[in-house]
mmCIF file of C-alpha atoms in Angstrom:
data_model
loop_
_atom_site.group_PDB
_atom_site.id
_atom_site.type_symbol
_atom_site.label_atom_id
_atom_site.label_comp_id
_atom_site.label_asym_id
_atom_site.label_seq_id
_atom_site.Cartn_x
_atom_site.Cartn_y
_atom_site.Cartn_z
ATOM 1 C CA MET A 1486 106.814 78.944 51.009
ATOM 2 C CA ASN A 1487 110.363 80.273 52.025
ATOM 3 C CA ASN A 1488 111.534 80.743 55.674
ATOM 4 C CA LEU A 1489 110.829 84.160 57.475
ATOM 5 C CA ALA A 1490 114.413 85.194 57.404
ATOM 6 C CA THR A 1491 115.078 87.831 54.557
ATOM 7 C CA ALA A 1492 118.072 88.331 52.803
ATOM 8 C CA SER A 1493 119.246 90.895 55.291
ATOM 9 C CA ASP A 1494 118.273 87.939 57.713
ATOM 10 C CA ASP A 1495 116.191 90.712 59.833
ATOM 11 C CA HIS A 1496 113.178 88.765 60.671
ATOM 12 C CA GLU A 1497 111.555 89.270 64.002
ATOM 13 C CA PHE A 1498 112.143 85.521 64.910
ATOM 14 C CA LEU A 1499 115.705 86.245 64.264
ATOM 15 C CA LYS A 1500 116.041 89.014 65.956
ATOM 16 C CA GLN A 1501 114.391 87.806 69.160
ATOM 17 C CA ALA A 1502 116.392 84.510 69.219
ATOM 18 C CA ARG A 1503 119.520 87.121 69.101
ATOM 19 C CA ARG A 1504 118.147 88.475 72.341
ATOM 20 C CA CYS A 1505 117.128 85.244 73.942
ATOM 21 C CA ARG A 1506 120.793 83.991 73.088
ATOM 22 C CA ALA A 1507 122.318 87.294 74.557
ATOM 23 C CA MET A 1508 120.221 86.792 77.651
ATOM 24 C CA GLY A 1509 121.615 83.262 78.115
ATOM 25 C CA SER A 1510 118.663 81.455 76.642
ATOM 26 C CA ASN A 1511 120.211 79.523 73.923
ATOM 27 C CA PHE A 1512 117.225 76.695 74.031
ATOM 28 C CA VAL A 1513 114.816 79.193 73.192
ATOM 29 C CA ALA A 1514 116.738 81.055 70.831
ATOM 30 C CA SER A 1515 117.462 77.767 69.012
ATOM 31 C CA VAL A 1516 113.596 76.924 69.019
ATOM 32 C CA LEU A 1517 112.861 80.290 67.401
ATOM 33 C CA GLU A 1518 115.571 79.771 64.610
ATOM 34 C CA ALA A 1519 114.328 76.427 63.657
ATOM 35 C CA ALA A 1520 110.449 77.926 63.824
ATOM 36 C CA ASP A 1521 111.947 80.379 61.013
ATOM 37 C CA ARG A 1522 113.257 77.989 59.169
ATOM 38 C CA GLN A 1523 110.243 75.530 59.403
ATOM 39 C CA LEU A 1524 107.029 77.794 59.170
ATOM 40 C CA GLN A 1525 106.435 76.436 55.695
ATOM 41 C CA HIS A 1526 104.971 73.351 57.540
ATOM 42 C CA ALA A 1527 102.442 75.418 59.422
ATOM 43 C CA PRO A 1528 100.313 77.346 56.429
ATOM 44 C CA VAL A 1529 97.365 78.868 58.750
ATOM 45 C CA THR A 1530 100.199 79.938 61.388
ATOM 46 C CA ALA A 1531 102.389 81.026 58.534
ATOM 47 C CA ALA A 1532 99.461 83.303 56.868
ATOM 48 C CA MET A 1533 98.557 84.999 59.790
ATOM 49 C CA ILE A 1534 102.363 85.837 60.647
ATOM 50 C CA LEU A 1535 103.214 87.110 57.296
ATOM 51 C CA GLY A 1536 100.190 89.159 57.213
ATOM 52 C CA TRP A 1537 100.341 90.548 60.649
ATOM 53 C CA PRO A 1538 98.641 93.947 60.600
ATOM 54 C CA GLY A 1539 100.888 95.674 63.331
ATOM 55 C CA ASP A 1540 104.501 95.733 64.481
ATOM 56 C CA PRO A 1541 105.486 92.183 65.171
ATOM 57 C CA ALA A 1542 107.912 93.157 67.803
ATOM 58 C CA ALA A 1543 105.478 95.164 69.479
ATOM 59 C CA ALA A 1544 103.092 92.422 69.482
ATOM 60 C CA ALA A 1545 105.998 89.979 70.975
ATOM 61 C CA LEU A 1546 104.709 87.641 68.055
ATOM 62 C CA ALA A 1547 107.845 85.469 68.257
ATOM 63 C CA MET A 1548 107.569 84.801 71.948
ATOM 64 C CA ARG A 1549 103.521 83.992 71.112
ATOM 65 C CA VAL A 1550 104.914 80.913 68.811
ATOM 66 C CA ASN A 1551 107.543 80.030 71.477
ATOM 67 C CA GLY A 1552 104.786 79.703 74.208
ATOM 68 C CA ALA A 1553 102.321 77.754 71.811
ATOM 69 C CA LEU A 1554 105.236 75.252 71.224
ATOM 70 C CA HIS A 1555 106.051 75.322 74.889
ATOM 71 C CA ALA A 1556 102.718 74.502 75.708
ATOM 72 C CA LEU A 1557 102.688 71.715 73.235
ATOM 73 C CA ALA A 1558 105.705 70.289 74.730
ATOM 74 C CA ARG A 1559 104.266 70.542 78.146
ATOM 75 C CA ARG A 1560 100.956 68.557 76.880
ATOM 76 C CA GLY A 1561 103.389 65.666 75.338
ATOM 77 C CA THR A 1562 102.099 66.356 71.663
ATOM 78 C CA PRO A 1563 104.195 65.848 69.354
ATOM 79 C CA GLN A 1564 106.126 63.305 71.031
ATOM 80 C CA CYS A 1565 109.285 64.353 69.591
ATOM 81 C CA LEU A 1566 108.658 67.895 70.431
ATOM 82 C CA ALA A 1567 108.176 67.010 74.449
ATOM 83 C CA GLU A 1568 111.441 64.869 73.869
ATOM 84 C CA LEU A 1569 113.226 67.977 72.635
ATOM 85 C CA TYR A 1570 111.982 70.195 75.490
ATOM 86 C CA GLY A 1571 112.840 67.310 78.091
ATOM 87 C CA GLY A 1572 116.727 67.092 76.554
ATOM 88 C CA GLU A 1573 116.127 63.424 74.702
ATOM 89 C CA HIS A 1574 117.655 64.864 71.449
ATOM 90 C CA ASN A 1575 118.321 68.183 69.828
ATOM 91 C CA ASP A 1576 116.902 67.974 66.613
ATOM 92 C CA PHE A 1577 115.212 71.659 66.810
ATOM 93 C CA ASP A 1578 114.053 71.521 62.845
ATOM 94 C CA GLY A 1579 112.672 68.053 63.012
ATOM 95 C CA ALA A 1580 110.763 68.771 66.012
ATOM 96 C CA VAL A 1581 109.377 72.057 65.379
ATOM 97 C CA ALA A 1582 108.527 70.873 62.037
ATOM 98 C CA THR A 1583 106.440 68.342 63.044
ATOM 99 C CA ALA A 1584 104.635 70.455 65.487
ATOM 100 C CA PHE A 1585 103.982 72.915 62.958
ATOM 101 C CA ALA A 1586 102.534 70.322 60.709
ATOM 102 C CA GLN A 1587 100.490 68.254 63.186
ATOM 103 C CA GLN A 1588 99.440 71.259 65.401
ATOM 104 C CA ASP A 1589 98.817 74.213 62.995
ATOM 105 C CA ASP A 1590 95.235 74.932 64.068
ATOM 106 C CA PHE A 1591 96.275 75.240 67.735
ATOM 107 C CA ILE A 1592 99.486 77.286 67.127
ATOM 108 C CA ALA A 1593 97.619 79.620 64.938
ATOM 109 C CA HIS A 1594 94.673 80.130 67.715
ATOM 110 C CA TRP A 1595 97.346 80.453 70.395
ATOM 111 C CA ILE A 1596 99.132 83.414 68.632
ATOM 112 C CA ARG A 1597 95.807 85.404 68.451
ATOM 113 C CA THR A 1598 96.109 86.593 71.865
ATOM 114 C CA PRO A 1599 98.998 88.310 73.403
ATOM 115 C CA THR A 1600 101.742 86.863 75.371
ATOM 116 C CA GLN A 1601 100.820 86.178 79.223
ATOM 117 C CA THR A 1602 104.123 86.486 80.899
ATOM 118 C CA ASN A 1603 102.665 87.948 84.233
ATOM 119 C CA GLU A 1604 106.667 88.156 85.066
ATOM 120 C CA VAL A 1605 106.982 88.291 88.689
ATOM 121 C CA ALA A 1606 110.589 89.321 88.771
ATOM 122 C CA ARG A 1607 109.420 92.880 87.596
ATOM 123 C CA ALA A 1608 107.508 93.288 91.046
ATOM 124 C CA ALA A 1609 111.268 94.196 92.287
ATOM 125 C CA ALA A 1610 111.552 97.048 90.003
ATOM 126 C CA ILE A 1611 107.868 98.220 90.852
ATOM 127 C CA MET A 1612 108.865 97.774 94.730
ATOM 128 C CA SER A 1613 112.049 99.851 94.310
ATOM 129 C CA ALA A 1614 109.897 102.590 92.600
ATOM 130 C CA LEU A 1615 107.366 102.469 95.622
ATOM 131 C CA MET A 1616 110.216 102.519 98.233
ATOM 132 C CA ALA A 1617 111.562 105.759 96.122
ATOM 133 C CA VAL A 1618 108.442 107.983 96.124
ATOM 134 C CA PRO A 1619 108.960 111.083 97.970
ATOM 135 C CA LEU A 1620 106.067 111.380 100.499
ATOM 136 C CA LEU A 1621 105.571 114.259 103.196
ATOM 137 C CA ARG A 1622 104.692 111.500 105.832
ATOM 138 C CA PRO A 1623 104.314 107.800 105.421
ATOM 139 C CA MET A 1624 101.333 106.538 103.418
ATOM 140 C CA PRO A 1625 99.773 103.374 102.381
ATOM 141 C CA PHE A 1626 99.417 103.026 98.785
ATOM 142 C CA GLU A 1627 96.549 102.175 96.451
ATOM 143 C CA LEU A 1628 97.491 99.947 93.481
ATOM 144 C CA LEU A 1629 96.114 100.737 90.159
ATOM 145 C CA GLU A 1630 97.520 98.177 87.513
ATOM 146 C CA LEU A 1631 97.024 98.103 84.029
ATOM 147 C CA GLY A 1632 97.613 95.030 82.033
ATOM 148 C CA SER A 1633 97.593 92.541 85.077
ATOM 149 C CA SER A 1634 97.001 89.421 83.261
ATOM 150 C CA CYS A 1635 96.656 87.098 86.380
ATOM 151 C CA GLY A 1636 97.129 89.923 88.849
ATOM 152 C CA LEU A 1637 100.377 88.355 90.309
ATOM 153 C CA ASN A 1638 102.272 91.683 90.719
ATOM 154 C CA LEU A 1639 99.140 93.038 92.723
ATOM 155 C CA ASN A 1640 100.549 90.652 95.307
ATOM 156 C CA LEU A 1641 103.971 92.207 95.104
ATOM 157 C CA ALA A 1642 103.657 92.859 99.364
ATOM 158 C CA ARG A 1643 103.625 89.238 100.020
ATOM 159 C CA TYR A 1644 106.848 88.376 98.100
ATOM 160 C CA ALA A 1645 110.478 88.635 99.743
ATOM 161 C CA TYR A 1646 113.069 90.996 98.109
ATOM 162 C CA ARG A 1647 116.810 91.669 98.011
ATOM 163 C CA LEU A 1648 117.415 94.764 96.176
ATOM 164 C CA GLY A 1649 120.908 95.295 96.189
ATOM 165 C CA PRO A 1650 122.060 95.623 99.957
ATOM 166 C CA LEU A 1651 118.547 96.064 100.966
ATOM 167 C CA SER A 1652 115.720 93.734 101.999
ATOM 168 C CA ALA A 1653 112.177 94.363 101.650
ATOM 169 C CA GLY A 1654 108.737 92.846 101.551
ATOM 170 C CA ASP A 1655 107.717 89.546 103.347
ATOM 171 C CA PRO A 1656 110.809 87.614 104.319
ATOM 172 C CA THR A 1657 109.078 84.670 105.230
ATOM 173 C CA SER A 1658 107.427 84.212 101.428
ATOM 174 C CA ALA A 1659 108.152 81.514 99.241
ATOM 175 C CA VAL A 1660 108.726 83.878 96.386
ATOM 176 C CA ARG A 1661 111.958 85.220 96.651
ATOM 177 C CA ILE A 1662 113.023 87.823 94.093
ATOM 178 C CA GLU A 1663 116.874 89.005 93.919
ATOM 179 C CA PRO A 1664 117.524 90.796 90.476
ATOM 180 C CA HIS A 1665 121.179 91.279 89.698
ATOM 181 C CA TRP A 1666 121.835 94.783 91.085
ATOM 182 C CA ARG A 1667 123.946 97.802 89.604
ATOM 183 C CA GLY A 1668 124.437 100.921 91.109
ATOM 184 C CA LEU A 1669 123.353 102.459 94.381
ATOM 185 C CA ALA A 1670 120.351 101.041 96.449
ATOM 186 C CA PRO A 1671 116.889 102.545 96.554
ATOM 187 C CA PRO A 1672 115.549 104.562 99.661
ATOM 188 C CA LEU A 1673 115.244 102.252 102.596
ATOM 189 C CA SER A 1674 111.272 103.202 102.902
ATOM 190 C CA PRO A 1675 108.677 100.940 104.282
ATOM 191 C CA VAL A 1676 105.798 100.113 101.829
ATOM 192 C CA SER A 1677 102.214 99.372 103.063
ATOM 193 C CA ILE A 1678 99.636 98.331 100.291
ATOM 194 C CA ALA A 1679 96.234 99.587 101.420
ATOM 195 C CA ALA A 1680 94.451 98.411 97.945
ATOM 196 C CA ALA A 1681 95.534 96.769 95.008
ATOM 197 C CA ARG A 1682 93.160 96.396 91.900
ATOM 198 C CA GLY A 1683 93.893 95.695 88.196
ATOM 199 C CA VAL A 1684 92.385 95.483 84.770
ATOM 200 C CA ASP A 1685 93.026 93.302 81.896
ATOM 201 C CA LEU A 1686 91.178 92.759 78.450
ATOM 202 C CA GLN A 1687 91.517 88.743 79.225
ATOM 203 C CA PRO A 1688 92.301 88.423 82.824
ATOM 204 C CA LEU A 1689 93.689 84.859 83.958
ATOM 205 C CA ASN A 1690 92.690 83.515 87.212
ATOM 206 C CA ALA A 1691 95.036 81.472 89.083
ATOM 207 C CA SER A 1692 92.798 78.941 90.516
ATOM 208 C CA ASN A 1693 91.894 77.754 86.841
ATOM 209 C CA PRO A 1694 94.064 75.065 85.619
ATOM 210 C CA ASP A 1695 93.998 76.189 82.214
ATOM 211 C CA ASP A 1696 95.185 79.721 83.102
ATOM 212 C CA ARG A 1697 97.969 78.622 85.161
ATOM 213 C CA GLU A 1698 99.278 76.309 82.322
ATOM 214 C CA ARG A 1699 99.017 79.183 79.824
ATOM 215 C CA LEU A 1700 101.354 81.335 81.944
ATOM 216 C CA LEU A 1701 103.783 78.534 82.617
ATOM 217 C CA SER A 1702 103.841 77.836 78.948
ATOM 218 C CA PHE A 1703 105.181 81.629 78.387
ATOM 219 C CA ALA A 1704 107.841 80.999 80.856
ATOM 220 C CA TRP A 1705 111.077 80.016 79.101
ATOM 221 C CA ALA A 1706 111.545 76.144 79.205
ATOM 222 C CA ASP A 1707 115.722 76.687 79.860
ATOM 223 C CA GLN A 1708 114.717 78.699 83.097
ATOM 224 C CA PRO A 1709 113.597 76.452 85.468
ATOM 225 C CA ALA A 1710 114.260 78.948 88.358
ATOM 226 C CA ARG A 1711 111.409 81.104 86.590
ATOM 227 C CA SER A 1712 109.401 78.808 86.532
ATOM 228 C CA ARG A 1713 108.946 77.561 89.804
ATOM 229 C CA ARG A 1714 109.052 81.144 91.099
ATOM 230 C CA LEU A 1715 106.037 81.423 88.768
ATOM 231 C CA GLU A 1716 104.415 78.657 90.066
ATOM 232 C CA GLU A 1717 104.953 79.546 93.845
ATOM 233 C CA ALA A 1718 103.390 83.223 93.093
ATOM 234 C CA LEU A 1719 100.250 81.355 91.582
ATOM 235 C CA GLN A 1720 99.926 79.392 94.760
ATOM 236 C CA ILE A 1721 100.113 82.587 96.811
ATOM 237 C CA ALA A 1722 97.562 84.214 94.682
ATOM 238 C CA MET A 1723 95.204 81.156 94.948
ATOM 239 C CA ILE A 1724 95.238 81.904 98.912
ATOM 240 C CA HIS A 1725 95.021 85.387 98.127
ATOM 241 C CA PRO A 1726 93.137 86.119 94.983
ATOM 242 C CA PRO A 1727 94.217 89.305 93.231
ATOM 243 C CA ARG A 1728 91.437 91.549 92.058
ATOM 244 C CA VAL A 1729 91.661 91.996 88.362
ATOM 245 C CA ASP A 1730 88.657 92.826 86.093
ATOM 246 C CA ARG A 1731 87.862 92.698 82.666
ATOM 247 C CA GLY A 1732 87.836 95.824 80.765
ATOM 248 C CA ASP A 1733 89.471 98.247 78.562
ATOM 249 C CA ALA A 1734 92.599 99.775 80.230
ATOM 250 C CA GLY A 1735 91.631 103.535 79.359
ATOM 251 C CA THR A 1736 88.122 103.569 80.626
ATOM 252 C CA TRP A 1737 88.526 101.468 83.495
ATOM 253 C CA LEU A 1738 91.640 103.765 84.910
ATOM 254 C CA ALA A 1739 89.267 106.886 84.311
ATOM 255 C CA ARG A 1740 86.501 105.002 86.345
ATOM 256 C CA ARG A 1741 89.212 104.500 89.234
ATOM 257 C CA LEU A 1742 90.605 108.078 89.357
ATOM 258 C CA ASP A 1743 87.320 109.667 89.413
ATOM 259 C CA GLU A 1744 86.266 107.676 92.642
ATOM 260 C CA PRO A 1745 87.166 109.395 95.949
ATOM 261 C CA GLN A 1746 90.448 108.874 97.280
ATOM 262 C CA LYS A 1747 90.926 108.781 101.172
ATOM 263 C CA PRO A 1748 93.320 111.547 102.791
ATOM 264 C CA GLY A 1749 96.809 109.927 103.578
ATOM 265 C CA THR A 1750 96.556 107.420 100.732
ATOM 266 C CA CYS A 1751 99.123 107.829 97.899
ATOM 267 C CA ARG A 1752 97.059 106.224 94.762
ATOM 268 C CA ALA A 1753 100.000 104.343 92.540
ATOM 269 C CA ILE A 1754 99.368 103.821 88.614
ATOM 270 C CA VAL A 1755 101.633 100.818 87.576
ATOM 271 C CA HIS A 1756 102.232 99.460 84.276
ATOM 272 C CA SER A 1757 104.929 96.732 83.040
ATOM 273 C CA MET A 1758 105.511 96.136 79.578
ATOM 274 C CA VAL A 1759 102.009 96.835 78.598
ATOM 275 C CA LEU A 1760 102.151 100.307 76.345
ATOM 276 C CA GLN A 1761 103.555 98.201 73.412
ATOM 277 C CA TYR A 1762 100.367 96.427 73.180
ATOM 278 C CA LEU A 1763 98.369 99.582 72.865
ATOM 279 C CA HIS A 1764 97.821 101.839 69.704
ATOM 280 C CA VAL A 1765 98.845 105.245 70.085
ATOM 281 C CA ALA A 1766 95.441 106.644 70.633
ATOM 282 C CA GLU A 1767 94.944 104.685 73.540
ATOM 283 C CA ARG A 1768 98.226 105.593 75.062
ATOM 284 C CA GLU A 1769 97.421 109.070 74.310
ATOM 285 C CA ASP A 1770 94.080 108.854 76.145
ATOM 286 C CA ILE A 1771 95.654 107.214 79.122
ATOM 287 C CA ALA A 1772 98.173 110.096 79.406
ATOM 288 C CA GLN A 1773 95.787 112.636 79.257
ATOM 289 C CA THR A 1774 93.658 110.625 81.931
ATOM 290 C CA ILE A 1775 96.525 110.419 84.180
ATOM 291 C CA THR A 1776 97.465 114.116 83.686
ATOM 292 C CA ALA A 1777 93.880 115.326 84.504
ATOM 293 C CA ALA A 1778 93.992 113.262 88.158
ATOM 294 C CA GLY A 1779 97.581 114.474 88.204
ATOM 295 C CA ALA A 1780 95.997 118.084 88.476
ATOM 296 C CA ARG A 1781 93.525 117.282 91.083
ATOM 297 C CA ALA A 1782 96.441 115.664 93.468
ATOM 298 C CA THR A 1783 97.508 117.067 96.593
ATOM 299 C CA GLU A 1784 100.450 116.452 98.696
ATOM 300 C CA ASP A 1785 97.711 114.553 101.039
ATOM 301 C CA ARG A 1786 96.376 112.816 98.390
ATOM 302 C CA PRO A 1787 99.386 112.140 96.040
ATOM 303 C CA LEU A 1788 99.212 110.370 92.985
ATOM 304 C CA VAL A 1789 102.168 108.797 90.947
ATOM 305 C CA ARG A 1790 102.729 106.584 87.886
ATOM 306 C CA ILE A 1791 105.359 104.051 87.896
ATOM 307 C CA SER A 1792 106.026 102.605 84.441
ATOM 308 C CA PHE A 1793 108.051 99.943 83.497
ATOM 309 C CA GLU A 1794 108.653 100.055 79.699
ATOM 310 C CA TRP A 1795 110.481 99.632 76.576
ATOM 311 C CA THR A 1796 111.487 103.223 75.642
ATOM 312 C CA SER A 1797 110.001 104.612 72.006
ATOM 313 C CA ASP A 1798 113.050 103.112 70.090
ATOM 314 C CA ARG A 1799 113.077 99.731 71.971
ATOM 315 C CA ARG A 1800 116.570 100.647 72.982
ATOM 316 C CA GLU A 1801 116.243 99.865 76.761
ATOM 317 C CA VAL A 1802 113.439 99.008 79.245
ATOM 318 C CA GLN A 1803 113.204 102.240 81.958
ATOM 319 C CA LEU A 1804 111.831 102.145 85.081
ATOM 320 C CA CYS A 1805 110.344 105.560 85.371
ATOM 321 C CA LEU A 1806 108.225 107.589 88.249
ATOM 322 C CA THR A 1807 106.255 110.454 88.012
ATOM 323 C CA ARG A 1808 104.644 112.073 90.969
ATOM 324 C CA TRP A 1809 101.885 114.723 91.309
ATOM 325 C CA PRO A 1810 101.075 117.640 92.356
ATOM 326 C CA THR A 1811 104.258 118.329 91.012
ATOM 327 C CA GLY A 1812 104.369 116.404 87.892
ATOM 328 C CA THR A 1813 107.738 115.782 87.632
ATOM 329 C CA THR A 1814 109.468 112.505 86.156
ATOM 330 C CA THR A 1815 112.315 110.834 86.861
ATOM 331 C CA VAL A 1816 114.259 107.702 85.281
ATOM 332 C CA LEU A 1817 114.694 105.236 88.241
ATOM 333 C CA ALA A 1818 116.461 102.636 86.471
ATOM 334 C CA ARG A 1819 117.294 100.882 83.544
ATOM 335 C CA CYS A 1820 116.135 97.209 83.501
ATOM 336 C CA ASP A 1821 116.122 93.541 82.032
ATOM 337 C CA PRO A 1822 112.767 93.151 80.360
ATOM 338 C CA TYR A 1823 112.135 89.848 82.541
ATOM 339 C CA GLY A 1824 113.399 91.792 85.858
ATOM 340 C CA ASP A 1825 116.644 89.729 86.032
ATOM 341 C CA TRP A 1826 118.753 92.748 86.283
ATOM 342 C CA LEU A 1827 118.151 96.556 87.416
ATOM 343 C CA GLU A 1828 120.584 99.297 87.230
ATOM 344 C CA TRP A 1829 119.567 102.085 89.790
ATOM 345 C CA LEU A 1830 120.029 105.433 88.612
ATOM 346 C CA GLY A 1831 117.554 107.833 90.498
ATOM 347 C CA THR A 1832 116.942 107.954 94.350
ATOM 348 C CA SER A 1833 113.448 109.876 94.530
ATOM 349 C CA LEU A 1834 111.668 113.002 93.084
ATOM 350 C CA ALA A 1835 112.055 116.432 94.232
#
């Protein structure tokens, strides 16, 4: 079996490797390049990848394999892979080939389920959007998050932020999020969270060691600060468990939006890097559900949608804010997919 690269060198593993290298993650890029060359050593995994039914980019397939290899390295098996991740040698091809040969079934099982990054740095973008919501008077927010994973971003009020020149959140928090900021600062508006609840097809539990390990395996191995921030957010989640329901996002959201909304409370539907995993029909159903709920919104019971997602052409990640009862949308920022930087474009909705 040949490697995954085509004559045009355009396979998704190599595309993702180039993205990783552009973002300063040379180690992960080298892992993915070796995986592309050595896949023939894992026939079960190779068959799954080469016969993938959907868009491998939308499924983040390369990052699923990267997560599986990192998980094996963290377990210390095979030893040569653990030593590669520990910086004891740089034989990427040899270590990855050995891992593929010895752990084919493990890797194939791992990549069946989507990535579970639950990237905490994206909470800075969500917090910025909440600060930008134009309310007639101060109101607490009721967060409804789609694709919550472990629910770490439901705890966003428990983190400390530096958003350009502004500070926000809990200044005493061990989780400190400071994206590289471009452009103007967001409006300086206090954010109060009255309730936070999420949904995921396969929610993770911060109190479960296996779930914590899965999340840590999806953190890039050459970004230790990111891993430390994730560990600190998991510690907070163990003390303050987020409420994450197991279920289908569309059905769950329809039920939540049908529930009575307290006057003087702003409902905020939030999702970050989730839409790519949904079928077109699922995305359309969710959009129709939100539009119908927006038609019922009032200035005393407003509804907002905060979206941190790729554009349809995957050219960039945009932070968008839609507010009802007006139904107007603003692109607030361009963002790094993992929240490392944010270019602020908008301030608020009219």
